[in-house]
Coordinates of C-alpha atoms and ligand atoms in Angstrom, one line a residue:
M1236 CA -35.3 56.6 221.2
T1237 CA -33.1 59.7 220.8
A1238 CA -32.9 59.9 217.0
E1239 CA -35.4 61.8 214.9
L1240 CA -37.0 59.5 212.3
L1241 CA -36.2 60.5 208.7
D1242 CA -39.7 59.5 207.5
G1243 CA -39.4 58.5 203.9
R1244 CA -43.0 57.5 203.6
A1245 CA -44.4 60.8 204.8
T1246 CA -41.8 62.8 202.8
A1247 CA -42.5 60.8 199.6
T1248 CA -46.3 61.4 200.1
T1249 CA -45.5 65.2 200.2
I1250 CA -43.3 65.0 197.1
R1251 CA -45.9 63.0 195.2
E1252 CA -48.5 65.7 196.0
E1253 CA -46.1 68.4 194.8
V1254 CA -45.5 66.4 191.6
K1255 CA -49.3 65.9 191.1
A1256 CA -49.9 69.6 191.4
G1257 CA -47.0 70.3 188.9
V1258 CA -48.6 67.7 186.5
E1259 CA -52.0 69.4 186.7
Q1260 CA -50.5 72.8 186.1
L1261 CA -48.5 71.6 183.1
E1262 CA -51.6 70.1 181.6
A1263 CA -53.8 73.1 182.3
E1264 CA -51.3 75.7 181.1
H1265 CA -49.4 73.9 178.3
D1266 CA -51.5 70.9 177.4
V1267 CA -48.7 68.5 178.2
V1268 CA -49.2 65.3 180.2
P1269 CA -45.9 63.8 181.4
G1270 CA -45.4 60.1 180.4
L1271 CA -43.1 57.5 181.8
A1272 CA -42.3 54.3 179.9
T1273 CA -41.2 51.3 182.0
V1274 CA -39.4 48.5 180.2
L1275 CA -39.5 45.1 182.0
V1276 CA -37.8 42.1 180.4
G1277 CA -38.8 38.6 181.6
E1278 CA -40.6 37.4 184.7
N1279 CA -38.5 38.3 187.7
P1280 CA -41.2 38.6 190.4
A1281 CA -39.4 41.3 192.4
S1282 CA -38.9 43.4 189.2
Q1283 CA -42.5 42.9 188.2
S1284 CA -43.7 44.1 191.6
Y1285 CA -41.3 47.2 191.5
V1286 CA -42.5 48.1 188.0
S1287 CA -46.2 47.8 188.8
M1288 CA -45.6 50.0 191.9
K1289 CA -43.9 52.6 189.7
E1290 CA -46.7 52.5 187.1
R1291 CA -49.4 52.7 189.8
Q1292 CA -47.8 55.8 191.4
C1293 CA -47.3 57.4 188.0
E1294 CA -51.0 57.1 187.3
Q1295 CA -51.9 58.4 190.8
A1296 CA -49.8 61.5 190.0
E1297 CA -51.9 61.8 186.8
M1298 CA -49.0 61.0 184.5
R1299 CA -49.3 58.5 181.7
A1300 CA -47.6 55.2 182.3
F1301 CA -46.5 53.1 179.3
G1302 CA -45.6 49.6 180.3
R1303 CA -43.5 47.5 177.9
H1304 CA -43.3 43.9 179.1
L1305 CA -40.9 42.1 176.9
P1306 CA -40.1 38.3 176.6
E1307 CA -37.2 36.9 178.6
D1308 CA -35.5 35.7 175.4
I1309 CA -35.7 39.0 173.5
S1310 CA -32.6 39.7 171.5
Q1311 CA -30.3 42.7 172.2
A1312 CA -31.2 44.2 168.8
D1313 CA -35.0 43.9 169.5
L1314 CA -34.6 45.5 173.0
T1315 CA -32.6 48.3 171.5
A1316 CA -35.2 48.8 168.8
E1317 CA -38.0 49.0 171.5
I1318 CA -36.0 51.7 173.3
A1319 CA -35.4 53.6 170.1
A1320 CA -39.2 53.6 169.5
L1321 CA -39.7 55.1 173.0
N1322 CA -37.0 57.7 172.4
A1323 CA -38.9 58.8 169.3
D1324 CA -42.4 58.9 171.0
P1325 CA -43.3 62.4 171.9
K1326 CA -45.8 61.2 174.6
V1327 CA -42.9 59.6 176.5
H1328 CA -40.8 62.0 178.7
G1329 CA -39.0 59.3 180.7
I1330 CA -37.8 55.8 180.1
L1331 CA -36.8 53.3 182.8
V1332 CA -35.4 49.9 182.0
Q1333 CA -35.9 47.7 185.1
L1334 CA -32.6 46.1 186.3
P1335 CA -31.3 43.4 186.5
L1336 CA -31.7 42.3 182.9
P1337 CA -31.5 38.6 181.9
D1338 CA -27.8 37.4 181.5
H1339 CA -27.7 37.4 177.7
L1340 CA -28.5 41.1 177.5
D1341 CA -25.8 43.8 177.8
E1342 CA -26.8 46.2 180.6
D1343 CA -24.4 48.9 179.5
E1344 CA -25.5 48.8 175.8
T1345 CA -29.2 48.8 176.9
L1346 CA -28.9 51.8 179.2
A1347 CA -26.8 53.7 176.6
A1348 CA -29.6 53.3 174.1
I1349 CA -31.9 55.6 176.2
A1350 CA -32.0 59.2 175.0
L1351 CA -30.2 61.3 177.6
E1352 CA -33.1 63.8 177.9
K1353 CA -35.4 60.8 178.8
D1354 CA -33.0 59.1 181.2
V1355 CA -35.1 59.8 184.3
D1356 CA -33.5 56.8 186.1
G1357 CA -30.1 58.5 185.7
F1358 CA -28.3 55.2 184.7
H1359 CA -27.1 56.2 181.2
P1360 CA -23.3 55.7 181.2
V1361 CA -22.9 59.4 180.2
N1362 CA -25.0 60.5 183.1
I1363 CA -23.0 58.3 185.5
A1364 CA -19.8 59.8 184.1
R1365 CA -21.2 63.4 184.4
L1366 CA -22.1 62.6 188.0
T1367 CA -18.4 62.0 188.8
L1368 CA -17.1 65.3 187.1
Q1369 CA -16.9 68.7 188.8
G1370 CA -18.9 71.4 187.1
V1371 CA -20.9 69.2 184.8
E1372 CA -24.5 68.2 185.6
P1373 CA -26.1 64.9 184.6
T1374 CA -29.4 65.3 182.8
F1375 CA -30.9 63.3 185.7
A1376 CA -29.3 61.7 188.8
P1377 CA -30.3 58.2 189.9
C1378 CA -33.4 58.1 192.0
M1379 CA -32.5 56.3 195.2
P1380 CA -29.3 58.5 195.7
L1381 CA -31.4 61.6 194.9
G1382 CA -34.0 60.4 197.5
C1383 CA -31.3 60.0 200.2
V1384 CA -30.0 63.6 199.7
E1385 CA -33.6 65.0 199.4
L1386 CA -34.5 63.4 202.8
L1387 CA -31.4 65.0 204.4
D1388 CA -32.4 68.4 202.9
R1389 CA -36.1 68.1 204.0
Y1390 CA -35.0 67.4 207.6
N1391 CA -32.4 70.3 207.4
V1392 CA -29.5 67.9 208.0
G1393 CA -26.5 69.9 206.7
I1394 CA -24.1 68.3 204.2
K1395 CA -21.5 70.9 203.4
G1396 CA -18.3 70.4 205.3
K1397 CA -19.6 67.3 207.0
E1398 CA -17.8 63.9 207.0
A1399 CA -19.8 61.3 205.0
V1400 CA -19.1 57.6 204.9
V1401 CA -20.8 55.4 202.3
L1402 CA -20.7 51.7 203.0
G1403 CA -20.8 49.7 199.7
P1404 CA -19.8 51.2 196.3
S1405 CA -22.7 49.7 194.2
N1406 CA -23.4 51.3 190.8
I1407 CA -27.1 51.8 191.5
V1408 CA -26.8 53.3 195.0
G1409 CA -23.5 53.6 196.8
L1410 CA -21.3 55.3 194.2
P1411 CA -23.9 57.8 192.9
T1412 CA -24.9 58.7 196.5
A1413 CA -21.2 59.3 197.3
M1414 CA -20.9 61.6 194.2
L1415 CA -24.0 63.6 195.1
L1416 CA -22.7 64.1 198.7
L1417 CA -19.2 65.1 197.4
H1418 CA -20.7 67.7 195.0
R1419 CA -22.7 69.1 198.0
G1420 CA -19.5 69.7 199.9
A1421 CA -19.2 66.6 202.1
T1422 CA -15.8 65.0 202.8
L1423 CA -16.1 61.5 201.7
N1424 CA -15.0 58.0 202.6
I1425 CA -16.3 55.1 200.4
C1426 CA -15.9 51.7 202.0
H1427 CA -15.9 48.3 200.2
P1428 CA -15.3 44.6 201.0
H1429 CA -11.6 45.1 201.5
T1430 CA -11.9 48.0 203.9
E1431 CA -10.3 47.4 207.2
D1432 CA -12.0 48.6 210.4
L1433 CA -15.5 49.3 209.0
P1434 CA -16.8 50.1 212.5
G1435 CA -14.0 52.6 213.1
I1436 CA -14.4 54.4 209.8
S1437 CA -18.2 54.4 210.1
K1438 CA -18.0 56.0 213.5
R1439 CA -16.3 59.1 212.0
A1440 CA -19.3 59.8 209.9
D1441 CA -21.7 62.8 210.4
I1442 CA -23.7 61.2 207.6
L1443 CA -23.5 57.4 207.3
V1444 CA -25.0 55.7 204.3
A1445 CA -25.4 51.9 204.6
A1446 CA -25.6 50.2 201.2
I1447 CA -24.0 46.9 201.9
D1448 CA -26.9 44.5 201.7
E1449 CA -26.2 42.7 205.0
P1450 CA -29.1 42.7 207.4
A1451 CA -28.6 44.8 210.6
M1452 CA -24.8 45.0 210.0
V1453 CA -24.4 48.5 211.3
K1454 CA -24.5 48.4 215.1
G1455 CA -24.9 51.1 217.6
D1456 CA -21.2 51.3 218.3
W1457 CA -20.5 52.0 214.6
V1458 CA -22.3 55.3 214.9
K1459 CA -21.1 58.7 216.0
P1460 CA -23.6 60.2 218.5
G1461 CA -25.9 62.6 216.7
A1462 CA -25.0 61.3 213.2
A1463 CA -27.6 61.0 210.4
V1464 CA -27.9 57.4 209.4
I1465 CA -29.4 56.5 206.0
D1466 CA -30.3 52.8 205.4
V1467 CA -30.7 51.7 201.8
G1468 CA -30.9 48.0 202.6
W1469 CA -34.0 45.9 202.2
S1470 CA -34.1 42.2 202.9
R1471 CA -36.6 39.6 204.1
V1472 CA -35.3 37.8 207.2
K1473 CA -37.0 34.7 208.5
D1474 CA -39.1 35.3 211.6
E1475 CA -41.5 32.6 212.9
T1476 CA -43.1 35.1 215.2
A1477 CA -44.1 37.5 212.3
E1478 CA -47.5 37.0 210.6
K1479 CA -45.9 36.4 207.2
G1480 CA -43.0 34.3 208.5
Y1481 CA -40.5 37.0 207.7
R1482 CA -39.5 40.5 208.7
V1483 CA -38.2 43.2 206.4
M1484 CA -34.8 44.5 207.6
G1485 CA -32.3 47.1 206.4
N1486 CA -28.5 47.2 206.8
V1487 CA -28.8 49.0 210.1
D1488 CA -29.6 47.5 213.5
F1489 CA -32.4 50.1 214.0
D1490 CA -33.1 49.3 217.7
E1491 CA -29.4 49.9 218.6
V1492 CA -28.7 52.8 216.2
K1493 CA -31.8 54.8 217.1
E1494 CA -30.4 55.3 220.6
I1495 CA -27.2 56.8 219.3
A1496 CA -27.9 58.6 216.0
G1497 CA -29.4 62.1 215.6
Y1498 CA -31.4 61.0 212.6
V1499 CA -32.2 57.6 211.2
T1500 CA -34.3 56.2 208.3
P1501 CA -36.6 53.3 209.1
V1502 CA -36.9 50.1 207.0
P1503 CA -39.4 49.8 205.5
G1504 CA -40.6 53.4 205.1
G1505 CA -37.3 55.2 204.6
T1506 CA -35.4 55.4 201.4
G1507 CA -37.6 52.9 199.5
P1508 CA -40.7 55.2 199.1
M1509 CA -38.3 58.2 198.3
T1510 CA -37.0 56.3 195.2
I1511 CA -40.3 56.3 193.3
A1512 CA -41.1 59.8 194.4
M1513 CA -37.8 61.0 192.8
L1514 CA -38.6 59.1 189.7
L1515 CA -41.9 60.9 189.4
Q1516 CA -40.2 64.2 190.1
N1517 CA -37.5 63.5 187.4
T1518 CA -40.3 62.6 184.9
L1519 CA -42.1 65.9 185.6
L1520 CA -38.8 67.8 185.2
S1521 CA -38.3 66.1 181.8
A1522 CA -41.7 67.2 180.6
E1523 CA -41.2 70.7 181.9
R1524 CA -37.8 70.9 180.1
R1525 CA -39.4 69.7 176.8
A1526 CA -42.1 72.4 177.2
G1527 CA -39.2 74.9 177.5
L1528 CA -40.2 75.9 181.1
V1529 CA -36.9 75.0 182.9
D1530 CA -33.3 74.2 181.9
Ligands
GUN1965 N1 -33.4 47.7 190.1 C1 -33.3 47.9 191.4 N2 -33.4 49.2 191.6 C2 -33.6 49.8 190.4 C3 -33.8 51.2 190.1 O1 -33.8 52.1 190.9 N3 -34.0 51.4 188.7 C4 -34.0 50.4 187.8 N4 -34.2 50.7 186.5 N5 -33.8 49.1 188.1 C5 -33.6 48.9 189.5

């Protein structure tokens, strides 16, 4: 292996400890306990597991977690009213609506109902729009993209002036990651299903972000020697030899890429743990802003 591991698990542990220290200080000096409300609609098992992980880590960081588990058939009006109540609750500093929502609900309308100053997930349409503008900051940036950039920073991987390629323009990860890298001075290429010569374009990248949801698609010969490769994929792939009958894989063929890249994130243990760490960091920031301690 020639690449250095961008260890999301270890980095996220450090960030969670930093957040916990910040929470303790805020409570000791200002009598404020940051609170995160998680809104889960319906019974999607993956969403249930993500939300319970977020709530657990919130409590471990000594924040308050307010879980709102709402019925699958809730009306748009009732969901919007639940969010309005959380907007008005002073104990709540951050609100996260777990996606995807059931089909009858309007994602855009739901996310737009969250108060901007509590949008710690960074998915409010105004925050997404601000992310695309020069010289305007969102109140919060989305957590997985923020986690990708934070990992690069903590391993001193330079961004300014570098060529970045983002594979997959999803609203949740690809596009916002591209915008964060652009604002940090990277030169950007965003690839999508119609892009011709994905391997050739990928190979130009100093920073390659794989967000295409295709297990092990990025091969060693897609990667420029020494590049930083960030894998945001996560899928279960059948494997009879594994204890559970499956293996977790990202978008990157790790065994090949680790021999070529300068830095690479593992899956699991890369960008996944960073996402919740950034959510906790955003929630602390929201509470500090409300207390008038930071802008
Ligand atoms: N669904 C998948 N990822 C996310 C995320 O980061 N936030 C929310 N709210 N929903 C998701």
